[in-house]
Amino acid sequence: MIAIYPGSFDPPTLGHIDIIHRAMGIATTLIVAVAINPAKSLMFSPDERVEMLAAICKGMPNVQVTQFSGLLVDFARAQGAKAIIRGLRAVSDFEYEFQMALANRLMDDSIETLFISTNAQYSCLSSSLVKEIAKLGGDPSAMVHKIVLNKMLQKSAGL
Ligand code: COA
């Protein structure tokens, strides 16, 4: 089964990586898809986010990393995917995720949304939190992969 794991990933956190590890055990091919989402205020370009995720997922044989724009269901259909993977961190995620899953299902009922509960250790994480900590001079090394940490340090230094 081909599955899509979509998200903004600005930047990817260890919570996202945990979901990738677990989803790659379920899917034959897992496509990690970086959304080009003009509505969000972003730190990294789509290419930078793809680059970081591809470097982290190097060595995961059934994981591909790419970017998409437009509707997720259209992208999923074009890839031949049967499932969309989403991580759930807490009850507060549920309403938004449930609404998206139902809307996607109304548009294409051949694609199922599968929810994976986040590892409790990472349930407090979000990309915004990581960015705020880094911006205020804190150390987010327990929250992101070292590839992401280095990229964030380079950004902060204006490199
Ligand atoms: N661990 C840590 N953090 C997690 C997480 C996990 N397992 N799962 C989600 N998050 C956090 C992210 O860090 C992010 O934090 P932020 O809000 O501070 O940036 C937040 O939860 C949600 O981000 P993400 O999972 O990256 O998804 P998103 O909500 O930004 O993206 C899309 C959602 C891309 C799937 C959705 O907008 C989409 O499908 N867009 C395409 C257009 C479309 O089809 N629209 C109609 C949809 S019905």
PDB file of C-alpha atoms and ligand atoms in Angstrom:
ATOM      1  CA  MET A   1       0.000   0.000   0.000  1.00  0.00           C
ATOM      2  CA  ILE A   2       1.296   3.445  -0.940  1.00  0.00           C
ATOM      3  CA  ALA A   3       0.682   5.984   1.842  1.00  0.00           C
ATOM      4  CA  ILE A   4       1.212   9.744   1.972  1.00  0.00           C
ATOM      5  CA  TYR A   5       2.394  11.531   5.125  1.00  0.00           C
ATOM      6  CA  PRO A   6       1.654  15.207   4.399  1.00  0.00           C
ATOM      7  CA  GLY A   7       2.520  18.246   6.472  1.00  0.00           C
ATOM      8  CA  SER A   8       4.152  21.640   6.538  1.00  0.00           C
ATOM      9  CA  PHE A   9       7.238  20.267   8.329  1.00  0.00           C
ATOM     10  CA  ASP A  10       8.535  23.793   9.078  1.00  0.00           C
ATOM     11  CA  PRO A  11      10.737  22.360  10.450  1.00  0.00           C
ATOM     12  CA  PRO A  12      10.263  18.597  10.920  1.00  0.00           C
ATOM     13  CA  THR A  13      10.437  17.661  14.619  1.00  0.00           C
ATOM     14  CA  LEU A  14      11.375  14.369  16.293  1.00  0.00           C
ATOM     15  CA  GLY A  15       7.602  13.822  16.618  1.00  0.00           C
ATOM     16  CA  HIS A  16       7.265  13.841  12.822  1.00  0.00           C
ATOM     17  CA  ILE A  17      10.263  11.506  12.464  1.00  0.00           C
ATOM     18  CA  ASP A  18       8.712   9.080  14.956  1.00  0.00           C
ATOM     19  CA  ILE A  19       5.522   8.995  12.834  1.00  0.00           C
ATOM     20  CA  ILE A  20       7.612   8.370   9.677  1.00  0.00           C
ATOM     21  CA  HIS A  21       9.406   5.439  11.362  1.00  0.00           C
ATOM     22  CA  ARG A  22       6.155   3.854  12.429  1.00  0.00           C
ATOM     23  CA  ALA A  23       4.265   4.527   9.172  1.00  0.00           C
ATOM     24  CA  MET A  24       7.058   3.037   7.052  1.00  0.00           C
ATOM     25  CA  GLY A  25       6.399  -0.278   8.798  1.00  0.00           C
ATOM     26  CA  ILE A  26       2.794  -0.228   7.594  1.00  0.00           C
ATOM     27  CA  ALA A  27       3.161   1.103   4.039  1.00  0.00           C
ATOM     28  CA  THR A  28       5.043  -0.539   1.182  1.00  0.00           C
ATOM     29  CA  THR A  29       5.948   2.959   0.011  1.00  0.00           C
ATOM     30  CA  LEU A  30       5.654   6.001   2.262  1.00  0.00           C
ATOM     31  CA  ILE A  31       5.662   9.374   0.516  1.00  0.00           C
ATOM     32  CA  VAL A  32       6.499  12.206   2.908  1.00  0.00           C
ATOM     33  CA  ALA A  33       4.919  15.207   1.210  1.00  0.00           C
ATOM     34  CA  VAL A  34       5.870  18.768   2.083  1.00  0.00           C
ATOM     35  CA  ALA A  35       2.912  21.078   1.526  1.00  0.00           C
ATOM     36  CA  ILE A  36       3.532  24.328  -0.290  1.00  0.00           C
ATOM     37  CA  ASN A  37       1.175  26.287   1.949  1.00  0.00           C
ATOM     38  CA  PRO A  38       1.168  30.043   1.354  1.00  0.00           C
ATOM     39  CA  ALA A  39      -1.211  30.582   4.323  1.00  0.00           C
ATOM     40  CA  LYS A  40       1.453  29.746   6.926  1.00  0.00           C
ATOM     41  CA  SER A  41       4.341  32.014   7.872  1.00  0.00           C
ATOM     42  CA  LEU A  42       7.316  29.771   7.261  1.00  0.00           C
ATOM     43  CA  MET A  43      10.979  29.691   8.224  1.00  0.00           C
ATOM     44  CA  PHE A  44      12.136  27.298   5.487  1.00  0.00           C
ATOM     45  CA  SER A  45      11.377  27.145   1.753  1.00  0.00           C
ATOM     46  CA  PRO A  46       9.718  23.971   0.404  1.00  0.00           C
ATOM     47  CA  ASP A  47      13.068  22.928  -1.132  1.00  0.00           C
ATOM     48  CA  GLU A  48      14.849  23.357   2.217  1.00  0.00           C
ATOM     49  CA  ARG A  49      12.189  21.306   4.026  1.00  0.00           C
ATOM     50  CA  VAL A  50      12.416  18.534   1.407  1.00  0.00           C
ATOM     51  CA  GLU A  51      16.221  18.618   1.653  1.00  0.00           C
ATOM     52  CA  MET A  52      16.187  18.234   5.475  1.00  0.00           C
ATOM     53  CA  LEU A  53      13.625  15.408   5.401  1.00  0.00           C
ATOM     54  CA  ALA A  54      15.431  13.608   2.564  1.00  0.00           C
ATOM     55  CA  ALA A  55      18.700  13.738   4.519  1.00  0.00           C
ATOM     56  CA  ILE A  56      16.984  12.412   7.670  1.00  0.00           C
ATOM     57  CA  CYS A  57      15.182   9.644   5.731  1.00  0.00           C
ATOM     58  CA  LYS A  58      18.319   8.551   3.832  1.00  0.00           C
ATOM     59  CA  GLY A  59      18.667   4.829   4.458  1.00  0.00           C
ATOM     60  CA  MET A  60      14.915   4.285   4.899  1.00  0.00           C
ATOM     61  CA  PRO A  61      14.405   2.169   1.769  1.00  0.00           C
ATOM     62  CA  ASN A  62      10.649   2.603   1.290  1.00  0.00           C
ATOM     63  CA  VAL A  63      10.459   6.312   2.123  1.00  0.00           C
ATOM     64  CA  GLN A  64      10.378   9.026  -0.538  1.00  0.00           C
ATOM     65  CA  VAL A  65      10.296  12.769   0.143  1.00  0.00           C
ATOM     66  CA  THR A  66       8.681  15.276  -2.175  1.00  0.00           C
ATOM     67  CA  GLN A  67       6.597  18.465  -2.201  1.00  0.00           C
ATOM     68  CA  PHE A  68       3.108  19.201  -3.457  1.00  0.00           C
ATOM     69  CA  SER A  69       0.751  22.098  -4.031  1.00  0.00           C
ATOM     70  CA  GLY A  70      -2.985  22.058  -4.545  1.00  0.00           C
ATOM     71  CA  LEU A  71      -5.368  19.577  -2.993  1.00  0.00           C
ATOM     72  CA  LEU A  72      -3.932  16.707  -0.989  1.00  0.00           C
ATOM     73  CA  VAL A  73      -6.464  14.202  -2.385  1.00  0.00           C
ATOM     74  CA  ASP A  74      -5.486  15.114  -5.970  1.00  0.00           C
ATOM     75  CA  PHE A  75      -1.822  14.582  -5.124  1.00  0.00           C
ATOM     76  CA  ALA A  76      -2.586  11.305  -3.311  1.00  0.00           C
ATOM     77  CA  ARG A  77      -4.628  10.002  -6.256  1.00  0.00           C
ATOM     78  CA  ALA A  78      -1.877  10.941  -8.726  1.00  0.00           C
ATOM     79  CA  GLN A  79       0.624   8.960  -6.621  1.00  0.00           C
ATOM     80  CA  GLY A  80      -1.675   5.910  -6.473  1.00  0.00           C
ATOM     81  CA  ALA A  81      -1.895   6.233  -2.676  1.00  0.00           C
ATOM     82  CA  LYS A  82      -4.579   4.449  -0.719  1.00  0.00           C
ATOM     83  CA  ALA A  83      -3.923   6.141   2.628  1.00  0.00           C
ATOM     84  CA  ILE A  84      -3.101   9.493   4.183  1.00  0.00           C
ATOM     85  CA  ILE A  85      -1.184   9.253   7.469  1.00  0.00           C
ATOM     86  CA  ARG A  86      -1.638  11.897  10.176  1.00  0.00           C
ATOM     87  CA  GLY A  87      -0.193  12.025  13.677  1.00  0.00           C
ATOM     88  CA  LEU A  88      -2.435  12.824  16.641  1.00  0.00           C
ATOM     89  CA  ARG A  89      -0.735  14.463  19.609  1.00  0.00           C
ATOM     90  CA  ALA A  90      -3.669  15.223  21.889  1.00  0.00           C
ATOM     91  CA  VAL A  91      -7.438  15.564  21.952  1.00  0.00           C
ATOM     92  CA  SER A  92      -6.973  19.173  20.812  1.00  0.00           C
ATOM     93  CA  ASP A  93      -5.694  17.898  17.425  1.00  0.00           C
ATOM     94  CA  PHE A  94      -8.754  15.760  16.919  1.00  0.00           C
ATOM     95  CA  GLU A  95     -11.342  18.286  15.754  1.00  0.00           C
ATOM     96  CA  TYR A  96      -9.110  19.774  13.025  1.00  0.00           C
ATOM     97  CA  GLU A  97      -7.830  16.373  11.916  1.00  0.00           C
ATOM     98  CA  PHE A  98     -11.307  14.829  11.888  1.00  0.00           C
ATOM     99  CA  GLN A  99     -12.659  17.716   9.802  1.00  0.00           C
ATOM    100  CA  MET A 100      -9.809  17.339   7.285  1.00  0.00           C
ATOM    101  CA  ALA A 101     -10.238  13.570   7.112  1.00  0.00           C
ATOM    102  CA  LEU A 102     -13.989  13.884   6.509  1.00  0.00           C
ATOM    103  CA  ALA A 103     -13.569  16.608   3.873  1.00  0.00           C
ATOM    104  CA  ASN A 104     -10.894  14.550   2.087  1.00  0.00           C
ATOM    105  CA  ARG A 105     -13.166  11.514   2.202  1.00  0.00           C
ATOM    106  CA  LEU A 106     -16.061  13.499   0.707  1.00  0.00           C
ATOM    107  CA  MET A 107     -13.767  14.455  -2.173  1.00  0.00           C
ATOM    108  CA  ASP A 108     -12.361  10.933  -2.662  1.00  0.00           C
ATOM    109  CA  ASP A 109     -13.664   7.982  -0.669  1.00  0.00           C
ATOM    110  CA  SER A 110     -11.067   5.597  -2.101  1.00  0.00           C
ATOM    111  CA  ILE A 111      -8.383   7.199   0.099  1.00  0.00           C
ATOM    112  CA  GLU A 112      -8.495   6.500   3.848  1.00  0.00           C
ATOM    113  CA  THR A 113      -6.972   8.702   6.547  1.00  0.00           C
ATOM    114  CA  LEU A 114      -5.067   6.685   9.152  1.00  0.00           C
ATOM    115  CA  PHE A 115      -4.181   8.300  12.489  1.00  0.00           C
ATOM    116  CA  ILE A 116      -1.064   7.321  14.417  1.00  0.00           C
ATOM    117  CA  SER A 117      -0.896   8.459  18.023  1.00  0.00           C
ATOM    118  CA  THR A 118       2.269  10.400  18.711  1.00  0.00           C
ATOM    119  CA  ASN A 119       4.886   8.968  21.030  1.00  0.00           C
ATOM    120  CA  ALA A 120       4.004  10.485  24.452  1.00  0.00           C
ATOM    121  CA  GLN A 121       7.537  11.860  24.712  1.00  0.00           C
ATOM    122  CA  TYR A 122       6.833  14.142  21.730  1.00  0.00           C
ATOM    123  CA  SER A 123       3.191  15.015  22.351  1.00  0.00           C
ATOM    124  CA  CYS A 124       4.088  18.533  23.541  1.00  0.00           C
ATOM    125  CA  LEU A 125       6.066  19.376  20.389  1.00  0.00           C
ATOM    126  CA  SER A 126       5.089  21.594  17.507  1.00  0.00           C
ATOM    127  CA  SER A 127       7.128  23.240  14.786  1.00  0.00           C
ATOM    128  CA  SER A 128       6.122  26.713  16.060  1.00  0.00           C
ATOM    129  CA  LEU A 129       7.335  25.875  19.570  1.00  0.00           C
ATOM    130  CA  VAL A 130      10.705  24.695  18.251  1.00  0.00           C
ATOM    131  CA  LYS A 131      11.089  27.878  16.181  1.00  0.00           C
ATOM    132  CA  GLU A 132      10.192  30.086  19.155  1.00  0.00           C
ATOM    133  CA  ILE A 133      12.688  28.328  21.438  1.00  0.00           C
ATOM    134  CA  ALA A 134      15.447  28.681  18.821  1.00  0.00           C
ATOM    135  CA  LYS A 135      14.575  32.345  18.174  1.00  0.00           C
ATOM    136  CA  LEU A 136      14.803  33.146  21.911  1.00  0.00           C
ATOM    137  CA  GLY A 137      18.219  31.525  22.212  1.00  0.00           C
ATOM    138  CA  GLY A 138      17.058  28.233  23.741  1.00  0.00           C
ATOM    139  CA  ASP A 139      18.350  24.801  22.821  1.00  0.00           C
ATOM    140  CA  PRO A 140      15.856  22.658  20.852  1.00  0.00           C
ATOM    141  CA  SER A 141      18.291  19.737  20.413  1.00  0.00           C
ATOM    142  CA  ALA A 142      15.986  17.335  22.302  1.00  0.00           C
ATOM    143  CA  MET A 143      13.183  18.199  19.875  1.00  0.00           C
ATOM    144  CA  VAL A 144      14.702  18.058  16.395  1.00  0.00           C
ATOM    145  CA  HIS A 145      17.186  15.926  14.440  1.00  0.00           C
ATOM    146  CA  LYS A 146      20.740  17.333  14.339  1.00  0.00           C
ATOM    147  CA  ILE A 147      20.354  18.039  10.601  1.00  0.00           C
ATOM    148  CA  VAL A 148      17.419  20.347  11.443  1.00  0.00           C
ATOM    149  CA  LEU A 149      19.261  21.879  14.396  1.00  0.00           C
ATOM    150  CA  ASN A 150      22.211  22.785  12.160  1.00  0.00           C
ATOM    151  CA  LYS A 151      19.907  24.291   9.511  1.00  0.00           C
ATOM    152  CA  MET A 152      18.153  26.373  12.178  1.00  0.00           C
ATOM    153  CA  LEU A 153      21.482  27.618  13.523  1.00  0.00           C
ATOM    154  CA  GLN A 154      22.553  28.559   9.981  1.00  0.00           C
ATOM    155  CA  LYS A 155      19.272  30.457   9.450  1.00  0.00           C
ATOM    156  CA  SER A 156      19.628  32.331  12.732  1.00  0.00           C
ATOM    157  CA  ALA A 157      23.187  33.285  11.764  1.00  0.00           C
ATOM    158  CA  GLY A 158      21.839  34.566   8.426  1.00  0.00           C
ATOM    159  CA  LEU A 159      23.812  31.978   6.390  1.00  0.00           C
TER     160      LEU A 159
HETATM  161  N1  COA B   1       4.915  15.575  16.385  1.00  0.00           N
HETATM  162  C1  COA B   1       5.174  16.864  16.556  1.00  0.00           C
HETATM  163  N2  COA B   1       4.478  17.854  16.009  1.00  0.00           N
HETATM  164  C2  COA B   1       3.466  17.510  15.223  1.00  0.00           C
HETATM  165  C3  COA B   1       3.120  16.177  14.982  1.00  0.00           C
HETATM  166  C4  COA B   1       3.910  15.181  15.597  1.00  0.00           C
HETATM  167  N3  COA B   1       3.642  13.892  15.420  1.00  0.00           N
HETATM  168  N4  COA B   1       2.066  16.155  14.164  1.00  0.00           N
HETATM  169  C5  COA B   1       1.743  17.431  13.914  1.00  0.00           C
HETATM  170  N5  COA B   1       2.590  18.244  14.551  1.00  0.00           N
HETATM  171  C6  COA B   1       2.543  19.711  14.581  1.00  0.00           C
HETATM  172  C7  COA B   1       3.404  20.383  13.571  1.00  0.00           C
HETATM  173  O1  COA B   1       4.658  20.638  14.113  1.00  0.00           O
HETATM  174  C8  COA B   1       2.615  21.639  13.267  1.00  0.00           C
HETATM  175  O2  COA B   1       2.937  22.639  14.186  1.00  0.00           O
HETATM  176  P1  COA B   1       2.743  24.191  13.864  1.00  0.00           P
HETATM  177  O3  COA B   1       1.274  24.439  13.715  1.00  0.00           O
HETATM  178  O4  COA B   1       3.347  24.837  15.034  1.00  0.00           O
HETATM  179  O5  COA B   1       3.488  24.473  12.580  1.00  0.00           O
HETATM  180  C9  COA B   1       1.174  21.224  13.468  1.00  0.00           C
HETATM  181  O6  COA B   1       1.213  20.087  14.275  1.00  0.00           O
HETATM  182  C10 COA B   1       0.456  20.781  12.230  1.00  0.00           C
HETATM  183  O7  COA B   1       1.381  20.628  11.224  1.00  0.00           O
HETATM  184  P2  COA B   1       1.538  19.495  10.138  1.00  0.00           P
HETATM  185  O8  COA B   1       1.339  18.138  10.658  1.00  0.00           O
HETATM  186  O9  COA B   1       2.829  19.781   9.484  1.00  0.00           O
HETATM  187  O10 COA B   1       0.328  19.740   9.214  1.00  0.00           O
HETATM  188  P3  COA B   1      -0.319  21.061   8.732  1.00  0.00           P
HETATM  189  O11 COA B   1      -1.559  21.226   9.536  1.00  0.00           O
HETATM  190  O12 COA B   1       0.615  22.195   8.677  1.00  0.00           O
HETATM  191  O13 COA B   1      -0.613  20.632   7.249  1.00  0.00           O
HETATM  192  C11 COA B   1      -1.888  19.656   5.448  1.00  0.00           C
HETATM  193  C12 COA B   1      -1.800  20.086   6.888  1.00  0.00           C
HETATM  194  C13 COA B   1      -0.685  20.038   4.619  1.00  0.00           C
HETATM  195  C14 COA B   1      -2.005  18.162   5.448  1.00  0.00           C
HETATM  196  C15 COA B   1      -3.176  20.325   4.902  1.00  0.00           C
HETATM  197  O14 COA B   1      -3.096  21.711   5.071  1.00  0.00           O
HETATM  198  C16 COA B   1      -3.419  20.010   3.449  1.00  0.00           C
HETATM  199  O15 COA B   1      -3.851  18.932   3.110  1.00  0.00           O
HETATM  200  N6  COA B   1      -3.125  20.977   2.563  1.00  0.00           N
HETATM  201  C17 COA B   1      -3.324  20.806   1.134  1.00  0.00           C
HETATM  202  C18 COA B   1      -4.581  21.571   0.663  1.00  0.00           C
HETATM  203  C19 COA B   1      -5.822  20.750   0.880  1.00  0.00           C
HETATM  204  O16 COA B   1      -5.987  19.658   0.378  1.00  0.00           O
HETATM  205  N7  COA B   1      -6.741  21.335   1.643  1.00  0.00           N
HETATM  206  C20 COA B   1      -8.000  20.700   1.977  1.00  0.00           C
HETATM  207  C21 COA B   1      -7.828  19.834   3.213  1.00  0.00           C
HETATM  208  S1  COA B   1      -9.350  19.097   3.659  1.00  0.00           S
END
